[in-house]
JSON list of C-alpha atoms in Angstrom, two decimals:
[
{"chain": "A", "resi": 1169, "resn": "UNK", "atom": "CA", "xyz": [1.72, -111.73, -118.30]},
{"chain": "A", "resi": 1170, "resn": "UNK", "atom": "CA", "xyz": [-1.66, -110.23, -118.01]},
{"chain": "A", "resi": 1171, "resn": "UNK", "atom": "CA", "xyz": [-4.17, -112.63, -119.38]},
{"chain": "A", "resi": 1172, "resn": "UNK", "atom": "CA", "xyz": [-7.59, -111.56, -121.04]},
{"chain": "A", "resi": 1173, "resn": "UNK", "atom": "CA", "xyz": [-10.78, -112.95, -122.48]},
{"chain": "A", "resi": 1174, "resn": "UNK", "atom": "CA", "xyz": [-12.22, -112.25, -125.43]},
{"chain": "A", "resi": 1175, "resn": "UNK", "atom": "CA", "xyz": [-16.13, -112.32, -125.88]},
{"chain": "A", "resi": 1176, "resn": "UNK", "atom": "CA", "xyz": [-16.37, -115.52, -126.92]},
{"chain": "A", "resi": 1177, "resn": "UNK", "atom": "CA", "xyz": [-14.73, -116.35, -123.30]},
{"chain": "A", "resi": 1178, "resn": "UNK", "atom": "CA", "xyz": [-11.46, -117.68, -125.12]},
{"chain": "A", "resi": 1179, "resn": "UNK", "atom": "CA", "xyz": [-8.02, -116.88, -122.79]},
{"chain": "A", "resi": 1180, "resn": "UNK", "atom": "CA", "xyz": [-5.45, -114.77, -124.71]},
{"chain": "A", "resi": 1181, "resn": "UNK", "atom": "CA", "xyz": [-2.18, -112.44, -124.15]},
{"chain": "A", "resi": 1182, "resn": "UNK", "atom": "CA", "xyz": [-1.83, -110.17, -125.95]},
{"chain": "A", "resi": 1183, "resn": "UNK", "atom": "CA", "xyz": [2.05, -110.59, -128.16]},
{"chain": "A", "resi": 1184, "resn": "UNK", "atom": "CA", "xyz": [3.80, -106.85, -128.90]},
{"chain": "A", "resi": 1185, "resn": "UNK", "atom": "CA", "xyz": [6.86, -108.48, -131.35]},
{"chain": "A", "resi": 1186, "resn": "UNK", "atom": "CA", "xyz": [9.58, -106.40, -132.14]},
{"chain": "A", "resi": 1187, "resn": "UNK", "atom": "CA", "xyz": [11.45, -107.36, -135.33]},
{"chain": "A", "resi": 1188, "resn": "UNK", "atom": "CA", "xyz": [15.16, -105.58, -135.62]},
{"chain": "A", "resi": 1189, "resn": "UNK", "atom": "CA", "xyz": [15.69, -105.96, -139.51]},
{"chain": "A", "resi": 1190, "resn": "UNK", "atom": "CA", "xyz": [19.52, -106.06, -139.22]},
{"chain": "A", "resi": 1191, "resn": "UNK", "atom": "CA", "xyz": [19.74, -109.62, -137.78]},
{"chain": "A", "resi": 1192, "resn": "UNK", "atom": "CA", "xyz": [16.34, -110.73, -138.34]},
{"chain": "A", "resi": 1193, "resn": "UNK", "atom": "CA", "xyz": [14.96, -111.30, -135.36]},
{"chain": "A", "resi": 1194, "resn": "UNK", "atom": "CA", "xyz": [11.73, -110.67, -133.16]},
{"chain": "A", "resi": 1195, "resn": "UNK", "atom": "CA", "xyz": [11.27, -110.84, -129.70]},
{"chain": "A", "resi": 1196, "resn": "UNK", "atom": "CA", "xyz": [8.52, -109.97, -126.80]},
{"chain": "A", "resi": 1197, "resn": "UNK", "atom": "CA", "xyz": [8.37, -106.07, -125.08]},
{"chain": "A", "resi": 1198, "resn": "UNK", "atom": "CA", "xyz": [9.81, -108.61, -122.21]},
{"chain": "A", "resi": 1199, "resn": "UNK", "atom": "CA", "xyz": [12.66, -110.70, -124.03]},
{"chain": "A", "resi": 1200, "resn": "UNK", "atom": "CA", "xyz": [13.86, -107.30, -125.07]},
{"chain": "A", "resi": 1201, "resn": "UNK", "atom": "CA", "xyz": [13.08, -106.46, -121.05]},
{"chain": "A", "resi": 1202, "resn": "UNK", "atom": "CA", "xyz": [15.28, -108.72, -119.33]},
{"chain": "A", "resi": 1203, "resn": "UNK", "atom": "CA", "xyz": [18.14, -108.05, -121.89]},
{"chain": "A", "resi": 1204, "resn": "UNK", "atom": "CA", "xyz": [19.14, -104.59, -121.57]},
{"chain": "A", "resi": 1205, "resn": "UNK", "atom": "CA", "xyz": [18.21, -104.94, -117.96]},
{"chain": "A", "resi": 1206, "resn": "UNK", "atom": "CA", "xyz": [21.09, -107.73, -118.65]},
{"chain": "A", "resi": 1207, "resn": "UNK", "atom": "CA", "xyz": [22.99, -105.22, -120.18]},
{"chain": "A", "resi": 1208, "resn": "UNK", "atom": "CA", "xyz": [22.23, -102.53, -118.36]},
{"chain": "A", "resi": 1209, "resn": "UNK", "atom": "CA", "xyz": [23.80, -104.68, -115.19]},
{"chain": "A", "resi": 1210, "resn": "UNK", "atom": "CA", "xyz": [26.96, -105.12, -116.99]},
{"chain": "A", "resi": 1211, "resn": "UNK", "atom": "CA", "xyz": [27.60, -102.18, -117.51]},
{"chain": "A", "resi": 1212, "resn": "UNK", "atom": "CA", "xyz": [27.13, -100.99, -113.84]},
{"chain": "A", "resi": 1213, "resn": "UNK", "atom": "CA", "xyz": [29.97, -103.77, -113.71]},
{"chain": "A", "resi": 1214, "resn": "UNK", "atom": "CA", "xyz": [32.08, -102.39, -115.73]},
{"chain": "A", "resi": 1215, "resn": "UNK", "atom": "CA", "xyz": [31.99, -98.82, -114.71]},
{"chain": "A", "resi": 1216, "resn": "UNK", "atom": "CA", "xyz": [32.38, -99.51, -111.71]},
{"chain": "A", "resi": 1217, "resn": "UNK", "atom": "CA", "xyz": [35.70, -101.82, -112.55]},
{"chain": "A", "resi": 1218, "resn": "UNK", "atom": "CA", "xyz": [36.63, -98.94, -114.48]},
{"chain": "A", "resi": 1219, "resn": "UNK", "atom": "CA", "xyz": [36.24, -96.08, -111.55]},
{"chain": "A", "resi": 1220, "resn": "UNK", "atom": "CA", "xyz": [38.32, -98.31, -109.42]},
{"chain": "A", "resi": 1221, "resn": "UNK", "atom": "CA", "xyz": [40.93, -99.13, -111.20]},
{"chain": "A", "resi": 1222, "resn": "UNK", "atom": "CA", "xyz": [41.35, -95.05, -112.26]},
{"chain": "A", "resi": 1223, "resn": "UNK", "atom": "CA", "xyz": [41.64, -94.03, -108.68]},
{"chain": "A", "resi": 1224, "resn": "UNK", "atom": "CA", "xyz": [44.40, -97.41, -107.95]},
{"chain": "A", "resi": 1225, "resn": "UNK", "atom": "CA", "xyz": [46.35, -95.13, -110.98]},
{"chain": "A", "resi": 1226, "resn": "UNK", "atom": "CA", "xyz": [45.52, -91.43, -109.10]},
{"chain": "A", "resi": 1227, "resn": "UNK", "atom": "CA", "xyz": [46.69, -93.12, -105.98]},
{"chain": "A", "resi": 1228, "resn": "UNK", "atom": "CA", "xyz": [49.77, -94.34, -107.61]},
{"chain": "A", "resi": 1229, "resn": "UNK", "atom": "CA", "xyz": [50.32, -90.82, -109.49]},
{"chain": "A", "resi": 1230, "resn": "UNK", "atom": "CA", "xyz": [50.19, -88.75, -106.56]},
{"chain": "A", "resi": 1231, "resn": "UNK", "atom": "CA", "xyz": [52.70, -91.50, -104.76]},
{"chain": "A", "resi": 1232, "resn": "UNK", "atom": "CA", "xyz": [54.86, -90.93, -107.01]},
{"chain": "A", "resi": 1233, "resn": "UNK", "atom": "CA", "xyz": [54.97, -87.26, -106.71]},
{"chain": "A", "resi": 1234, "resn": "UNK", "atom": "CA", "xyz": [56.01, -87.79, -103.55]},
{"chain": "A", "resi": 1235, "resn": "UNK", "atom": "CA", "xyz": [58.48, -89.37, -104.32]},
{"chain": "A", "resi": 1236, "resn": "UNK", "atom": "CA", "xyz": [60.31, -86.51, -107.40]},
{"chain": "A", "resi": 1237, "resn": "UNK", "atom": "CA", "xyz": [62.52, -85.04, -105.19]},
{"chain": "A", "resi": 1238, "resn": "UNK", "atom": "CA", "xyz": [64.73, -88.47, -105.04]},
{"chain": "A", "resi": 1239, "resn": "UNK", "atom": "CA", "xyz": [65.58, -89.23, -108.34]},
{"chain": "A", "resi": 1240, "resn": "UNK", "atom": "CA", "xyz": [68.30, -88.60, -110.21]},
{"chain": "A", "resi": 1241, "resn": "UNK", "atom": "CA", "xyz": [68.67, -86.88, -113.68]},
{"chain": "A", "resi": 1242, "resn": "UNK", "atom": "CA", "xyz": [72.06, -87.61, -115.33]},
{"chain": "A", "resi": 1243, "resn": "UNK", "atom": "CA", "xyz": [73.03, -85.83, -119.02]},
{"chain": "A", "resi": 1244, "resn": "UNK", "atom": "CA", "xyz": [73.67, -88.71, -121.58]},
{"chain": "A", "resi": 1245, "resn": "UNK", "atom": "CA", "xyz": [73.88, -86.49, -124.70]},
{"chain": "A", "resi": 1246, "resn": "UNK", "atom": "CA", "xyz": [73.00, -83.52, -126.32]},
{"chain": "A", "resi": 1247, "resn": "UNK", "atom": "CA", "xyz": [69.45, -84.20, -125.65]},
{"chain": "A", "resi": 1248, "resn": "UNK", "atom": "CA", "xyz": [69.52, -86.89, -123.99]},
{"chain": "A", "resi": 1249, "resn": "UNK", "atom": "CA", "xyz": [69.03, -87.85, -120.02]},
{"chain": "A", "resi": 1250, "resn": "UNK", "atom": "CA", "xyz": [68.85, -90.33, -117.72]},
{"chain": "A", "resi": 1251, "resn": "UNK", "atom": "CA", "xyz": [66.03, -90.35, -115.17]},
{"chain": "A", "resi": 1252, "resn": "UNK", "atom": "CA", "xyz": [66.06, -92.68, -112.63]},
{"chain": "A", "resi": 1253, "resn": "UNK", "atom": "CA", "xyz": [64.92, -93.20, -108.86]},
{"chain": "A", "resi": 1254, "resn": "UNK", "atom": "CA", "xyz": [62.41, -94.75, -106.03]},
{"chain": "A", "resi": 1255, "resn": "UNK", "atom": "CA", "xyz": [58.56, -94.35, -107.38]},
{"chain": "A", "resi": 1256, "resn": "UNK", "atom": "CA", "xyz": [59.93, -95.09, -111.25]},
{"chain": "A", "resi": 1257, "resn": "UNK", "atom": "CA", "xyz": [59.03, -98.29, -111.56]},
{"chain": "A", "resi": 1258, "resn": "UNK", "atom": "CA", "xyz": [56.54, -101.22, -111.11]},
{"chain": "A", "resi": 1259, "resn": "UNK", "atom": "CA", "xyz": [58.07, -104.22, -109.42]},
{"chain": "A", "resi": 1260, "resn": "UNK", "atom": "CA", "xyz": [55.44, -106.61, -107.31]},
{"chain": "A", "resi": 1261, "resn": "UNK", "atom": "CA", "xyz": [52.46, -105.06, -107.00]},
{"chain": "A", "resi": 1262, "resn": "UNK", "atom": "CA", "xyz": [54.07, -100.91, -105.43]},
{"chain": "A", "resi": 1263, "resn": "UNK", "atom": "CA", "xyz": [55.68, -98.63, -106.97]},
{"chain": "A", "resi": 1264, "resn": "UNK", "atom": "CA", "xyz": [59.70, -99.34, -107.24]},
{"chain": "A", "resi": 1265, "resn": "UNK", "atom": "CA", "xyz": [62.90, -97.82, -108.29]},
{"chain": "A", "resi": 1266, "resn": "UNK", "atom": "CA", "xyz": [63.10, -97.54, -112.64]},
{"chain": "A", "resi": 1267, "resn": "UNK", "atom": "CA", "xyz": [64.50, -95.82, -114.80]},
{"chain": "A", "resi": 1268, "resn": "UNK", "atom": "CA", "xyz": [63.25, -93.65, -117.67]},
{"chain": "A", "resi": 1269, "resn": "UNK", "atom": "CA", "xyz": [65.02, -91.63, -120.89]},
{"chain": "A", "resi": 1270, "resn": "UNK", "atom": "CA", "xyz": [64.64, -88.49, -121.64]},
{"chain": "A", "resi": 1271, "resn": "UNK", "atom": "CA", "xyz": [64.82, -86.78, -125.07]},
{"chain": "A", "resi": 1272, "resn": "UNK", "atom": "CA", "xyz": [64.57, -83.95, -124.08]},
{"chain": "A", "resi": 1273, "resn": "UNK", "atom": "CA", "xyz": [64.32, -82.67, -128.08]},
{"chain": "A", "resi": 1274, "resn": "UNK", "atom": "CA", "xyz": [61.16, -83.97, -128.51]},
{"chain": "A", "resi": 1275, "resn": "UNK", "atom": "CA", "xyz": [59.94, -84.18, -124.88]},
{"chain": "A", "resi": 1276, "resn": "UNK", "atom": "CA", "xyz": [59.51, -88.60, -124.62]},
{"chain": "A", "resi": 1277, "resn": "UNK", "atom": "CA", "xyz": [59.65, -90.25, -122.11]},
{"chain": "A", "resi": 1278, "resn": "UNK", "atom": "CA", "xyz": [60.28, -93.97, -123.12]},
{"chain": "A", "resi": 1279, "resn": "UNK", "atom": "CA", "xyz": [60.98, -96.66, -119.58]},
{"chain": "A", "resi": 1280, "resn": "UNK", "atom": "CA", "xyz": [64.79, -98.07, -120.09]},
{"chain": "A", "resi": 1281, "resn": "UNK", "atom": "CA", "xyz": [63.29, -101.27, -118.16]},
{"chain": "A", "resi": 1282, "resn": "UNK", "atom": "CA", "xyz": [61.08, -103.55, -117.02]},
{"chain": "A", "resi": 1283, "resn": "UNK", "atom": "CA", "xyz": [60.07, -101.95, -113.82]},
{"chain": "A", "resi": 1284, "resn": "UNK", "atom": "CA", "xyz": [59.04, -98.87, -116.05]},
{"chain": "A", "resi": 1285, "resn": "UNK", "atom": "CA", "xyz": [57.45, -100.59, -119.11]},
{"chain": "A", "resi": 1286, "resn": "UNK", "atom": "CA", "xyz": [55.46, -102.22, -115.87]},
{"chain": "A", "resi": 1287, "resn": "UNK", "atom": "CA", "xyz": [54.40, -98.29, -114.53]},
{"chain": "A", "resi": 1288, "resn": "UNK", "atom": "CA", "xyz": [53.01, -97.16, -117.40]},
{"chain": "A", "resi": 1289, "resn": "UNK", "atom": "CA", "xyz": [50.13, -100.47, -117.65]},
{"chain": "A", "resi": 1290, "resn": "UNK", "atom": "CA", "xyz": [49.95, -99.13, -114.13]},
{"chain": "A", "resi": 1291, "resn": "UNK", "atom": "CA", "xyz": [48.77, -95.62, -114.76]},
{"chain": "A", "resi": 1292, "resn": "UNK", "atom": "CA", "xyz": [46.86, -96.55, -117.76]},
{"chain": "A", "resi": 1293, "resn": "UNK", "atom": "CA", "xyz": [44.79, -99.19, -115.83]},
{"chain": "A", "resi": 1294, "resn": "UNK", "atom": "CA", "xyz": [44.93, -102.09, -118.02]}
]
């Protein structure tokens, strides 16, 4: 902060207070700058983490896609299929064998085991 001297020889520091009416608080410009800088750093760090998770998810999807030819599909009913094979599950931090149920009338696939549920978590980057 710069210190100024008045005509009367008194030292003073100009201070601007900014009031948040909703919160009922007043802060100096310097405090607000510091808080905004900290918030920006947190957001940038979170953004980096999200990009890392997204990239891992995309790489996993590509690895799954490469294994589709090895999957088995069995018809269980009029509109129900069981799909199983490598790359349809997640176990010990990597793709694993998994099983899913496909409803042809609704187009919905649901995991038929823990490995499939865990794979969903990886793909949506949780």
